[in-house]
Short mmCIF file of C-alpha atoms in Angstrom, two decimals:
data_model
loop_
_atom_site.label_atom_id
_atom_site.label_comp_id
_atom_site.label_asym_id
_atom_site.label_seq_id
_atom_site.Cartn_x
_atom_site.Cartn_y
_atom_site.Cartn_z
CA MET A 1 -29.20 -33.17 -33.32
CA ALA A 2 -28.85 -29.58 -34.46
CA ALA A 3 -31.00 -28.43 -31.57
CA LYS A 4 -28.85 -30.40 -29.11
CA ALA A 5 -25.69 -28.91 -30.53
CA VAL A 6 -27.09 -25.40 -30.15
CA ILE A 7 -28.08 -26.12 -26.53
CA LEU A 8 -24.61 -27.56 -25.73
CA HIS A 9 -22.89 -24.58 -27.34
CA ALA A 10 -25.07 -22.17 -25.33
CA ALA A 11 -24.31 -24.02 -22.11
CA ILE A 12 -20.56 -23.78 -22.71
CA LEU A 13 -20.81 -20.07 -23.48
CA ALA A 14 -22.83 -19.50 -20.32
CA ALA A 15 -20.27 -21.40 -18.23
CA ALA A 16 -17.45 -19.40 -19.78
CA ALA A 17 -19.23 -16.13 -19.01
CA PHE A 18 -19.67 -17.21 -15.38
CA ALA A 19 -16.04 -18.20 -14.96
CA ALA A 20 -14.82 -15.02 -16.63
CA VAL A 21 -15.86 -13.07 -13.53
CA PRO A 22 -13.34 -13.85 -10.76
CA ALA A 23 -14.63 -14.19 -7.24
CA PHE A 24 -12.67 -11.11 -6.30
CA ALA A 25 -11.77 -8.23 -8.56
CA GLN A 26 -10.04 -5.10 -7.32
CA THR A 27 -11.18 -1.52 -6.80
CA ASN A 28 -9.46 1.60 -5.53
CA ASP A 29 -12.41 3.96 -6.16
CA PRO A 30 -11.88 7.01 -3.88
CA GLY A 31 -15.61 7.84 -4.11
CA LEU A 32 -16.69 4.80 -2.10
CA SER A 33 -17.86 5.33 1.47
CA GLN A 34 -16.51 3.17 4.29
CA THR A 35 -19.83 1.30 4.41
CA GLN A 36 -19.56 0.55 0.71
CA VAL A 37 -15.96 -0.61 1.09
CA ASP A 38 -17.05 -2.90 3.93
CA CYS A 39 -19.77 -4.32 1.68
CA LEU A 40 -17.26 -4.90 -1.09
CA ASN A 41 -14.84 -6.60 1.32
CA ARG A 42 -17.21 -9.33 2.42
CA THR A 43 -16.93 -12.86 1.08
CA THR A 44 -20.65 -13.58 0.59
CA VAL A 45 -23.05 -11.99 -1.86
CA ALA A 46 -25.78 -11.35 0.68
CA GLY A 47 -25.28 -9.34 3.84
CA ALA A 48 -27.03 -6.91 6.12
CA GLY A 49 -27.00 -3.36 4.78
CA CYS A 50 -25.63 -4.41 1.39
CA ASP A 51 -27.38 -4.93 -1.91
CA LYS A 52 -26.79 -8.03 -4.02
CA ASP A 53 -24.22 -6.25 -6.22
CA GLY A 54 -21.94 -5.25 -3.40
CA GLY A 55 -23.09 -1.65 -2.83
CA ALA A 56 -24.37 -0.15 0.40
CA LYS A 57 -28.14 0.30 0.72
CA ASN A 58 -29.82 3.56 1.66
CA ASN A 59 -32.23 3.56 4.56
CA ASN A 60 -35.07 2.75 2.18
CA GLY A 61 -33.19 -0.29 0.83
CA ALA A 62 -32.24 1.27 -2.50
CA PRO A 63 -28.66 0.99 -3.72
CA GLY A 64 -26.40 3.84 -2.64
CA ASN A 65 -24.09 5.84 -4.85
CA GLY A 66 -21.09 3.95 -6.21
CA THR A 67 -22.94 0.64 -6.46
CA ALA A 68 -20.82 -2.00 -8.22
CA ALA A 69 -21.74 -3.22 -11.67
CA ALA A 70 -24.08 -6.20 -11.67
CA GLY A 71 -22.32 -9.53 -11.12
CA ALA A 72 -19.02 -8.01 -9.95
CA VAL A 73 -17.50 -8.47 -6.51
CA PHE A 74 -14.58 -6.24 -5.53
CA LEU A 75 -11.60 -6.53 -3.19
CA PRO A 76 -9.29 -3.64 -2.23
CA ALA A 77 -5.81 -3.94 -3.70
CA LEU A 78 -3.35 -5.84 -1.51
CA ILE A 79 -0.80 -3.75 0.34
CA VAL A 80 2.62 -4.12 -1.27
CA ASP A 81 4.56 -1.61 0.78
CA LEU A 82 7.81 -0.22 -0.65
CA PHE A 83 6.70 -1.57 -4.01
CA PRO A 84 4.57 1.10 -5.76
CA ASN A 85 1.39 0.10 -7.55
CA PRO A 86 1.60 0.18 -11.38
CA PRO A 87 0.06 3.19 -13.16
CA ALA A 88 -3.66 2.99 -13.84
CA GLY A 89 -4.38 0.91 -16.89
CA ALA A 90 -0.95 -0.73 -16.91
CA ALA A 91 -0.90 -4.49 -17.36
CA PRO A 92 0.36 -6.36 -14.25
CA GLN A 93 3.83 -7.80 -14.56
CA THR A 94 3.87 -11.54 -13.91
CA PRO A 95 7.30 -13.14 -13.64
CA ALA A 96 7.73 -16.11 -15.96
CA PRO A 97 10.40 -18.69 -15.12
CA SER A 98 12.48 -20.47 -17.70
CA GLY A 99 14.48 -22.77 -15.46
CA GLY A 100 16.31 -21.74 -12.32
CA THR A 101 20.01 -21.30 -11.74
CA SER A 102 21.94 -21.87 -8.55
CA SER A 103 25.33 -20.98 -7.21
CA SER A 104 26.91 -22.20 -4.01
CA ASN A 105 29.92 -23.65 -2.29
CA GLY A 106 28.03 -26.95 -2.07
CA PRO A 107 25.81 -29.07 -4.32
CA THR A 108 23.91 -27.36 -7.11
CA ASN A 109 20.86 -28.28 -9.12
CA THR A 110 20.22 -26.46 -12.36
CA PRO A 111 17.02 -27.57 -14.08
CA ALA A 112 17.06 -27.77 -17.85
CA PRO A 113 15.24 -24.91 -19.55
CA PRO A 114 11.65 -25.75 -20.50
CA PRO A 115 10.79 -26.48 -24.11
CA THR A 116 10.16 -23.43 -26.25
CA PRO A 117 6.62 -23.46 -27.66
CA SER A 118 6.49 -23.43 -31.46
CA GLY A 119 3.77 -23.33 -34.06
CA PRO A 120 0.12 -22.36 -33.75
CA VAL A 121 -2.13 -23.95 -31.13
CA THR A 122 -5.41 -25.34 -32.43
CA VAL A 123 -8.25 -25.43 -29.93
CA PRO A 124 -10.38 -28.58 -30.34
CA GLN A 125 -14.10 -28.02 -30.79
CA GLY A 126 -16.72 -29.46 -28.45
CA LEU A 127 -14.65 -29.54 -25.26
CA ASN A 128 -17.00 -30.42 -22.42
CA LEU A 129 -16.86 -29.19 -18.83
CA ALA A 130 -16.12 -32.13 -16.54
CA GLU A 131 -17.10 -30.10 -13.48
CA PRO A 132 -18.60 -26.65 -12.81
CA PRO A 133 -16.28 -23.77 -13.79
CA ARG A 134 -14.30 -22.46 -10.85
CA ALA A 135 -14.71 -18.93 -9.52
CA ILE A 136 -11.11 -18.09 -8.65
CA THR A 137 -10.18 -15.88 -5.73
CA GLY A 138 -7.05 -13.78 -5.53
CA GLU A 139 -4.74 -12.46 -8.23
CA PHE A 140 -3.54 -14.94 -10.86
CA VAL A 141 -1.92 -15.12 -14.28
CA PRO A 142 -4.90 -14.82 -16.64
CA ASP A 143 -3.63 -17.11 -19.42
CA GLU A 144 -1.98 -19.97 -17.51
CA VAL A 145 -2.87 -23.00 -15.41
CA LEU A 146 -0.67 -25.29 -13.32
CA VAL A 147 -1.31 -29.02 -13.58
CA THR A 148 0.34 -32.07 -12.06
CA VAL A 149 0.45 -34.86 -14.65
CA GLU A 150 0.93 -38.60 -14.36
CA GLY A 151 3.14 -39.39 -17.33
CA ASP A 152 6.14 -38.32 -19.36
CA ALA A 153 6.72 -35.46 -21.80
CA GLY A 154 4.77 -37.31 -24.47
CA VAL A 155 1.72 -37.50 -22.22
CA VAL A 156 2.07 -33.81 -21.40
CA GLN A 157 2.06 -32.93 -25.10
CA GLN A 158 -0.96 -35.17 -25.72
CA ILE A 159 -2.89 -33.34 -23.01
CA ALA A 160 -1.86 -29.98 -24.47
CA THR A 161 -3.05 -31.02 -27.93
CA SER A 162 -6.31 -32.48 -26.63
CA PHE A 163 -7.25 -29.30 -24.80
CA GLY A 164 -5.73 -26.71 -27.12
CA LEU A 165 -3.06 -25.58 -24.65
CA GLN A 166 0.59 -24.58 -24.91
CA VAL A 167 3.30 -26.28 -22.83
CA ARG A 168 5.23 -23.39 -21.33
CA SER A 169 7.27 -25.34 -18.79
CA GLN A 170 7.42 -28.76 -17.17
CA ARG A 171 9.61 -30.26 -14.48
CA GLN A 172 9.68 -32.99 -11.85
CA SER A 173 8.75 -31.53 -8.47
CA ARG A 174 10.34 -33.15 -5.45
CA LEU A 175 7.83 -31.79 -2.96
CA LEU A 176 4.80 -32.56 -5.12
CA GLY A 177 6.20 -35.95 -6.10
CA THR A 178 5.06 -35.65 -9.71
CA THR A 179 5.46 -33.68 -12.95
CA LEU A 180 4.35 -30.05 -12.69
CA VAL A 181 3.30 -28.47 -15.99
CA ARG A 182 2.59 -24.81 -16.75
CA PHE A 183 0.09 -24.75 -19.61
CA GLY A 184 -0.61 -21.55 -21.55
CA ILE A 185 -4.10 -20.61 -22.73
CA THR A 186 -3.80 -18.97 -26.13
CA ASP A 187 -7.44 -18.48 -27.12
CA GLY A 188 -8.77 -16.33 -24.29
CA ARG A 189 -10.69 -19.06 -22.45
CA PRO A 190 -11.15 -18.20 -18.76
CA VAL A 191 -8.88 -20.06 -16.37
CA GLY A 192 -11.88 -21.46 -14.48
CA VAL A 193 -13.27 -23.03 -17.65
CA VAL A 194 -9.94 -24.60 -18.65
CA LEU A 195 -9.53 -26.10 -15.18
CA ALA A 196 -13.03 -27.59 -15.46
CA GLN A 197 -12.23 -29.02 -18.90
CA LEU A 198 -8.93 -30.56 -17.76
CA ALA A 199 -10.73 -32.40 -14.95
CA ALA A 200 -12.07 -34.76 -17.63
CA ASP A 201 -8.58 -36.20 -18.21
CA GLY A 202 -7.59 -38.76 -15.58
CA ARG A 203 -3.90 -38.14 -16.26
CA THR A 204 -4.22 -34.69 -14.67
CA GLN A 205 -4.00 -35.03 -10.88
CA ARG A 206 -4.24 -31.47 -9.57
CA ARG A 207 -5.31 -28.40 -11.51
CA GLU A 208 -4.76 -24.91 -10.11
CA PRO A 209 -4.48 -21.28 -11.24
CA ASN A 210 -0.98 -19.80 -11.38
CA HIS A 211 -1.65 -17.54 -8.39
CA ILE A 212 0.38 -14.39 -7.73
CA TYR A 213 1.94 -13.76 -4.30
CA THR A 214 3.23 -10.53 -2.75
CA LEU A 215 6.03 -9.78 -0.31
CA GLN A 216 4.86 -8.51 3.07
CA GLN A 217 6.85 -5.36 3.75
CA ALA A 218 5.57 -2.05 5.07
CA ALA A 219 7.80 1.00 4.61
CA GLY A 220 9.42 2.08 7.80
CA ILE A 221 15.90 2.03 15.73
CA VAL A 222 17.90 0.09 17.08
CA ASN A 223 16.98 -3.59 16.73
CA TYR A 224 14.95 -4.15 19.88
CA ALA A 225 14.03 -7.71 18.95
CA PHE A 226 16.64 -9.46 21.13
CA ASP A 227 15.18 -7.94 24.27
CA ARG A 228 11.54 -8.47 23.32
CA ILE A 229 11.93 -12.18 22.46
CA ALA A 230 14.13 -13.00 25.46
CA LEU A 231 17.26 -13.84 23.47
CA ASP A 232 20.68 -12.84 24.81
CA SER A 233 22.51 -11.26 21.87
CA LYS A 234 25.87 -12.35 23.32
CA GLN A 235 24.83 -15.98 23.44
CA ALA A 236 22.65 -16.10 20.33
CA SER A 237 23.80 -18.68 17.79
CA GLY A 238 22.41 -20.64 14.90
CA GLU A 239 25.80 -22.09 14.02
CA ASN A 240 25.58 -24.49 11.08
CA VAL A 241 21.77 -24.54 11.10
CA ARG A 242 20.56 -24.48 7.49
CA VAL A 243 17.83 -21.93 6.78
CA ALA A 244 16.19 -21.46 3.38
CA VAL A 245 14.82 -18.03 2.48
CA ILE A 246 12.49 -17.53 -0.49
CA ASP A 247 12.49 -13.85 -1.35
CA THR A 248 13.88 -11.16 -3.66
CA GLY A 249 17.44 -11.05 -4.88
CA ILE A 250 20.00 -9.95 -2.30
CA ASP A 251 23.04 -7.71 -2.05
CA ASP A 252 25.55 -10.35 -1.02
CA THR A 253 28.26 -7.69 -0.81
CA ASN A 254 26.55 -6.16 2.23
CA PRO A 255 28.93 -6.56 5.22
CA ALA A 256 26.07 -7.98 7.30
CA LEU A 257 25.89 -10.98 4.96
CA LYS A 258 29.63 -11.71 4.84
CA GLY A 259 30.05 -15.50 5.13
CA VAL A 260 26.32 -15.93 5.75
CA ILE A 261 25.08 -17.10 2.33
CA ALA A 262 25.88 -20.79 1.74
CA ALA A 263 24.14 -21.04 -1.65
CA GLN A 264 21.88 -19.09 -3.98
CA TYR A 265 19.26 -20.15 -6.50
CA ASP A 266 17.53 -17.97 -9.08
CA ALA A 267 14.05 -19.31 -9.84
CA MET A 268 13.44 -16.58 -12.42
CA PRO A 269 16.77 -16.10 -14.24
CA ASN A 270 15.23 -14.41 -17.27
CA VAL A 271 13.83 -11.56 -15.17
CA PRO A 272 16.45 -8.87 -14.39
CA ILE A 273 17.09 -8.19 -10.70
CA GLU A 274 16.04 -4.66 -9.81
CA LYS A 275 15.25 -4.88 -6.09
CA ARG A 276 17.49 -6.47 -3.47
CA ASP A 277 16.36 -4.74 -0.27
CA HIS A 278 13.67 -7.09 1.05
CA GLY A 279 15.68 -10.29 0.73
CA THR A 280 18.80 -8.64 2.14
CA SER A 281 16.83 -7.46 5.18
CA VAL A 282 15.25 -10.86 5.81
CA ASP A 283 18.58 -12.71 5.54
CA GLY A 284 20.26 -10.13 7.77
CA LEU A 285 17.62 -10.30 10.48
CA ILE A 286 17.96 -14.08 10.58
CA ALA A 287 21.73 -14.49 10.50
CA GLY A 288 23.43 -11.13 9.90
CA VAL A 289 26.91 -10.43 11.32
CA GLY A 290 28.78 -7.36 12.47
CA GLN A 291 26.96 -4.19 13.51
CA LEU A 292 23.66 -5.48 12.14
CA GLU A 293 23.79 -8.86 13.85
CA GLY A 294 20.83 -11.15 13.25
CA MET A 295 18.99 -13.42 15.65
CA ALA A 296 21.05 -16.49 14.75
CA PRO A 297 24.64 -15.59 13.80
CA GLY A 298 26.42 -18.60 12.37
CA ALA A 299 23.33 -19.96 10.61
CA LYS A 300 23.81 -20.82 6.93
CA ILE A 301 21.37 -19.16 4.57
CA TYR A 302 20.25 -20.93 1.40
CA HIS A 303 18.69 -18.08 -0.53
CA ALA A 304 16.23 -18.57 -3.39
CA ARG A 305 15.36 -15.52 -5.45
CA ALA A 306 11.69 -15.86 -6.46
CA PHE A 307 10.36 -12.28 -6.38
CA GLU A 308 10.77 -9.14 -8.45
CA GLY A 309 8.80 -5.94 -8.04
CA GLY A 310 7.35 -7.45 -4.87
CA LYS A 311 5.55 -10.24 -6.73
CA SER A 312 5.94 -13.82 -7.83
CA THR A 313 3.85 -16.65 -9.23
CA MET A 314 2.99 -20.07 -7.92
CA ASP A 315 5.21 -21.98 -10.35
CA VAL A 316 8.24 -19.84 -9.48
CA ILE A 317 7.67 -20.29 -5.74
CA LEU A 318 7.28 -24.06 -6.12
CA SER A 319 10.58 -24.19 -8.01
CA ALA A 320 12.27 -22.34 -5.15
CA LEU A 321 10.69 -24.63 -2.55
CA ASP A 322 11.87 -27.74 -4.38
CA TRP A 323 15.40 -26.36 -4.49
CA ALA A 324 15.27 -25.56 -0.77
CA ALA A 325 14.13 -29.09 0.03
CA GLU A 326 17.13 -30.49 -1.85
CA GLN A 327 19.53 -28.46 0.33
CA ASP A 328 18.62 -30.40 3.49
CA VAL A 329 17.52 -27.22 5.30
CA ARG A 330 15.86 -27.30 8.73
CA ILE A 331 13.87 -24.06 8.37
CA ILE A 332 12.14 -22.39 5.42
CA ASN A 333 11.29 -18.69 5.76
CA MET A 334 8.43 -17.48 3.53
CA SER A 335 7.87 -13.75 3.96
CA PHE A 336 5.10 -13.48 1.37
CA VAL A 337 1.33 -13.84 1.12
CA GLY A 338 -1.18 -14.84 -1.53
CA PRO A 339 -4.35 -16.87 -2.14
CA LYS A 340 -4.93 -20.45 -1.09
CA ASN A 341 -3.51 -22.86 -3.65
CA ASP A 342 -3.64 -26.65 -3.32
CA LEU A 343 -0.23 -27.13 -4.93
CA LEU A 344 1.41 -24.85 -2.37
CA GLY A 345 -0.49 -26.57 0.42
CA THR A 346 0.76 -29.98 -0.73
CA ALA A 347 4.35 -28.75 -0.99
CA CYS A 348 4.19 -27.27 2.53
CA ARG A 349 2.64 -30.43 3.96
CA ASN A 350 5.31 -32.62 2.40
CA ALA A 351 8.13 -30.31 3.50
CA ARG A 352 6.82 -30.49 7.06
CA ALA A 353 6.65 -34.30 6.79
CA MET A 354 10.34 -34.22 5.83
CA GLY A 355 11.08 -32.49 9.16
CA MET A 356 11.40 -28.90 8.03
CA VAL A 357 10.03 -26.04 10.15
CA LEU A 358 7.98 -23.69 7.97
CA VAL A 359 7.70 -20.02 8.99
CA ALA A 360 5.56 -17.51 7.08
CA ALA A 361 4.35 -13.92 7.31
CA ALA A 362 0.71 -13.62 8.38
CA GLY A 363 0.22 -10.64 6.05
CA ASN A 364 0.01 -6.83 6.05
CA ASN A 365 -3.36 -6.45 4.37
CA GLY A 366 -5.42 -5.27 7.33
CA PRO A 367 -7.88 -6.63 9.91
CA LYS A 368 -10.57 -7.45 7.33
CA ALA A 369 -8.28 -9.16 4.82
CA PRO A 370 -8.85 -12.80 3.89
CA TYR A 371 -6.50 -15.41 5.32
CA GLY A 372 -2.97 -15.18 3.93
CA TYR A 373 -1.23 -18.25 2.50
CA PRO A 374 1.08 -20.11 2.97
CA ALA A 375 0.81 -18.89 6.59
CA ALA A 376 -2.74 -20.23 6.97
CA PHE A 377 -1.85 -23.81 5.98
CA ASP A 378 -1.67 -26.38 8.78
CA GLY A 379 1.92 -27.01 9.84
CA VAL A 380 3.09 -23.50 8.92
CA ILE A 381 3.96 -21.08 11.74
CA ALA A 382 2.08 -17.86 10.91
CA VAL A 383 3.82 -14.81 12.35
CA THR A 384 2.31 -11.39 13.01
CA ALA A 385 4.24 -8.21 13.83
CA THR A 386 4.46 -6.20 17.04
CA ASP A 387 6.27 -2.99 17.98
CA ALA A 388 8.76 -2.09 20.72
CA LYS A 389 5.89 -1.88 23.24
CA ASP A 390 4.34 -5.18 22.15
CA GLY A 391 1.52 -3.41 20.32
CA LEU A 392 0.10 -5.05 17.20
CA MET A 393 1.05 -3.59 13.82
CA PRO A 394 -2.19 -1.94 12.60
CA GLN A 395 -1.86 -3.30 9.05
CA ALA A 396 -1.50 -6.91 10.23
CA ASN A 397 -3.90 -9.61 9.04
CA ARG A 398 -6.09 -11.13 11.74
CA GLY A 399 -7.57 -14.60 12.03
CA ALA A 400 -7.52 -17.96 13.78
CA TYR A 401 -4.49 -19.01 11.72
CA VAL A 402 -2.18 -16.43 13.37
CA PHE A 403 0.17 -18.53 15.50
CA ILE A 404 2.74 -16.27 17.17
CA SER A 405 3.86 -12.64 17.47
CA ALA A 406 7.34 -11.18 17.03
CA PRO A 407 8.93 -7.76 16.61
CA GLY A 408 8.42 -6.39 13.11
CA VAL A 409 7.74 -2.65 13.40
CA GLU A 410 10.48 -0.07 12.71
CA MET A 411 13.50 -2.29 13.05
CA LEU A 412 16.96 -1.53 11.71
CA ALA A 413 18.05 -4.11 9.16
CA PRO A 414 20.60 -4.45 6.35
CA SER A 415 19.29 -3.55 2.89
CA GLY A 416 20.57 -3.22 -0.64
CA ALA A 417 21.64 0.33 0.15
CA GLY A 418 23.40 -0.57 3.39
CA SER A 419 20.72 -0.43 6.08
CA ASP A 420 17.14 0.73 6.51
CA VAL A 421 14.31 0.89 9.02
CA VAL A 422 11.80 -1.80 8.06
CA THR A 423 8.27 -2.74 9.09
CA GLY A 424 6.10 -5.73 8.23
CA THR A 425 5.15 -9.29 9.09
CA SER A 426 7.92 -10.31 6.65
CA PHE A 427 10.48 -9.19 9.18
CA ALA A 428 8.63 -10.62 12.16
CA ALA A 429 8.77 -13.97 10.36
CA ALA A 430 12.54 -13.55 9.96
CA ILE A 431 12.88 -12.91 13.70
CA VAL A 432 11.00 -16.15 14.44
CA SER A 433 13.10 -18.12 11.93
CA GLY A 434 16.22 -16.83 13.69
CA ALA A 435 14.83 -17.73 17.10
CA ILE A 436 14.03 -21.26 15.91
CA ALA A 437 17.57 -21.60 14.52
CA ASN A 438 18.79 -20.95 18.08
CA LEU A 439 16.51 -23.72 19.38
CA ILE A 440 17.80 -26.18 16.78
CA HIS A 441 21.42 -25.20 17.46
CA ALA A 442 20.89 -25.90 21.18
CA ALA A 443 19.10 -29.23 20.50
CA PRO A 444 19.68 -30.49 16.92
CA ASP A 445 17.41 -33.51 17.41
CA ARG A 446 14.41 -31.37 18.29
CA SER A 447 11.54 -32.06 15.88
CA ALA A 448 9.37 -29.54 14.06
CA ASP A 449 6.36 -30.66 16.10
CA ASP A 450 8.24 -30.23 19.37
CA ILE A 451 9.39 -26.74 18.40
CA GLU A 452 5.88 -25.67 17.43
CA LYS A 453 4.42 -26.96 20.70
CA ALA A 454 7.17 -25.27 22.75
CA LEU A 455 6.58 -21.91 21.06
CA ALA A 456 2.84 -22.12 21.73
CA ALA A 457 3.23 -23.22 25.35
CA THR A 458 5.77 -20.56 26.32
CA ALA A 459 4.63 -17.47 24.39
CA LYS A 460 3.87 -14.34 26.38
CA ASP A 461 0.10 -13.77 26.19
CA LEU A 462 -0.59 -10.29 24.80
CA GLY A 463 -4.30 -10.24 23.96
CA PRO A 464 -7.34 -11.96 25.47
CA LYS A 465 -6.45 -14.98 27.58
CA GLY A 466 -5.27 -17.85 25.43
CA ARG A 467 -4.82 -17.91 21.69
CA ASP A 468 -6.58 -15.08 19.84
CA ASN A 469 -6.97 -13.83 16.27
CA ASP A 470 -4.68 -10.82 16.74
CA PHE A 471 -1.56 -12.11 18.54
CA GLY A 472 -1.98 -15.87 18.20
CA TYR A 473 -0.49 -17.51 21.28
CA GLY A 474 1.41 -14.31 22.02
CA LEU A 475 4.95 -12.94 21.85
CA ILE A 476 7.66 -15.53 21.23
CA ASP A 477 9.85 -16.26 24.27
CA THR A 478 13.02 -17.93 22.99
CA LYS A 479 14.55 -18.61 26.41
CA ALA A 480 11.40 -20.29 27.73
CA ALA A 481 10.92 -22.26 24.52
CA GLU A 482 14.48 -23.59 24.75
CA ALA A 483 13.87 -24.77 28.31
CA ALA A 484 10.46 -26.32 27.51
CA LYS A 485 10.25 -30.08 27.40
#
């Protein structure tokens, strides 16, 4: 028996060591050659011209200078333009929600604050792995997991006790249709190991990391978008069309947003608002009024603040999405990008099933970047950015998930400081959301499926014939899409 116990203990330690290495770490080493960076960017461990540790090989097959440490795979840091990277060695800031707050002229929904953890957490001994530990891609909160649970608060606490976890928040999710729990890991176990352990409990339905997502803005004259997307600025209208925007806080005193914001929700009320530019620009490009008129003046914006410092977490974003779904919106604009997460995919799928049109930024992380989510989920319109001459933004993500192109390079938009020149797929997504608001205003009964098909069928082809990985179906043509049957 003693020998078996030793073997089991060694197996658990080995699994923990494996899961402790994420599938993608980050490097910004200036000494790496382009070949070495290309090797580090790939998603498989073996590849021509690369050694097994991610470094470039010399002509004789030996590792080149700057070879990565054994067992590590690296990914260049994501572009978070206008949001500076933290100093070297600084711990990443990960927003933590404690119940959202909303304000509006209409219905409100203020979730109760989550229970405050108290007392020490005892980790049970002999926890087995119900499945292989997960190698997790993308950036995530290192001491948290998100779990959907079948049961009440008592069941949630039982699960926490059984697995030595801390209940940091729990709420009923409308879009997930179940209880979403944010468990804290207090003993340093890797997230991949905890997810594998939780799989042994049938009361846990889905188990995911608390992934981190980033806004897609590149620092950047006249708004040329009306002309490029075939929308007459004098006839443009999204009157009374409800559009949800999940973004940073906004400057609702900006003249361009006067009368535009129907309701606001703060999904992270315990985090002070420091940046309001990105959200203000996105709202303004969709439905701004006055000198900085948006694509769909008259549309009603339901704004959820879910980002600070350019970043947010999965649980915060899901809270904002649930709130948006409760506002009976027709469009949800998501100008952010992060890793694939099953909880986000389920929420998007269910929102689409409820008739909402989902629009997301394709990403600003470059041609070799992995797919950006939520844009890459089925049923989400992934938008890339083009300039005044219909050229592709160089920083744009590429891939088969890119659906449509829209202006997003050096456009004048309202910001927290008044106005600014902005660039990024974030803003191209806002242009598309505004264009779709015009389509819904003209034909309120038009379904999400019909709108998606019309956009694809009428887009102006910009790249190789047909849909391609750079431009998708091509540049959005609002006038043609409105006329399409």
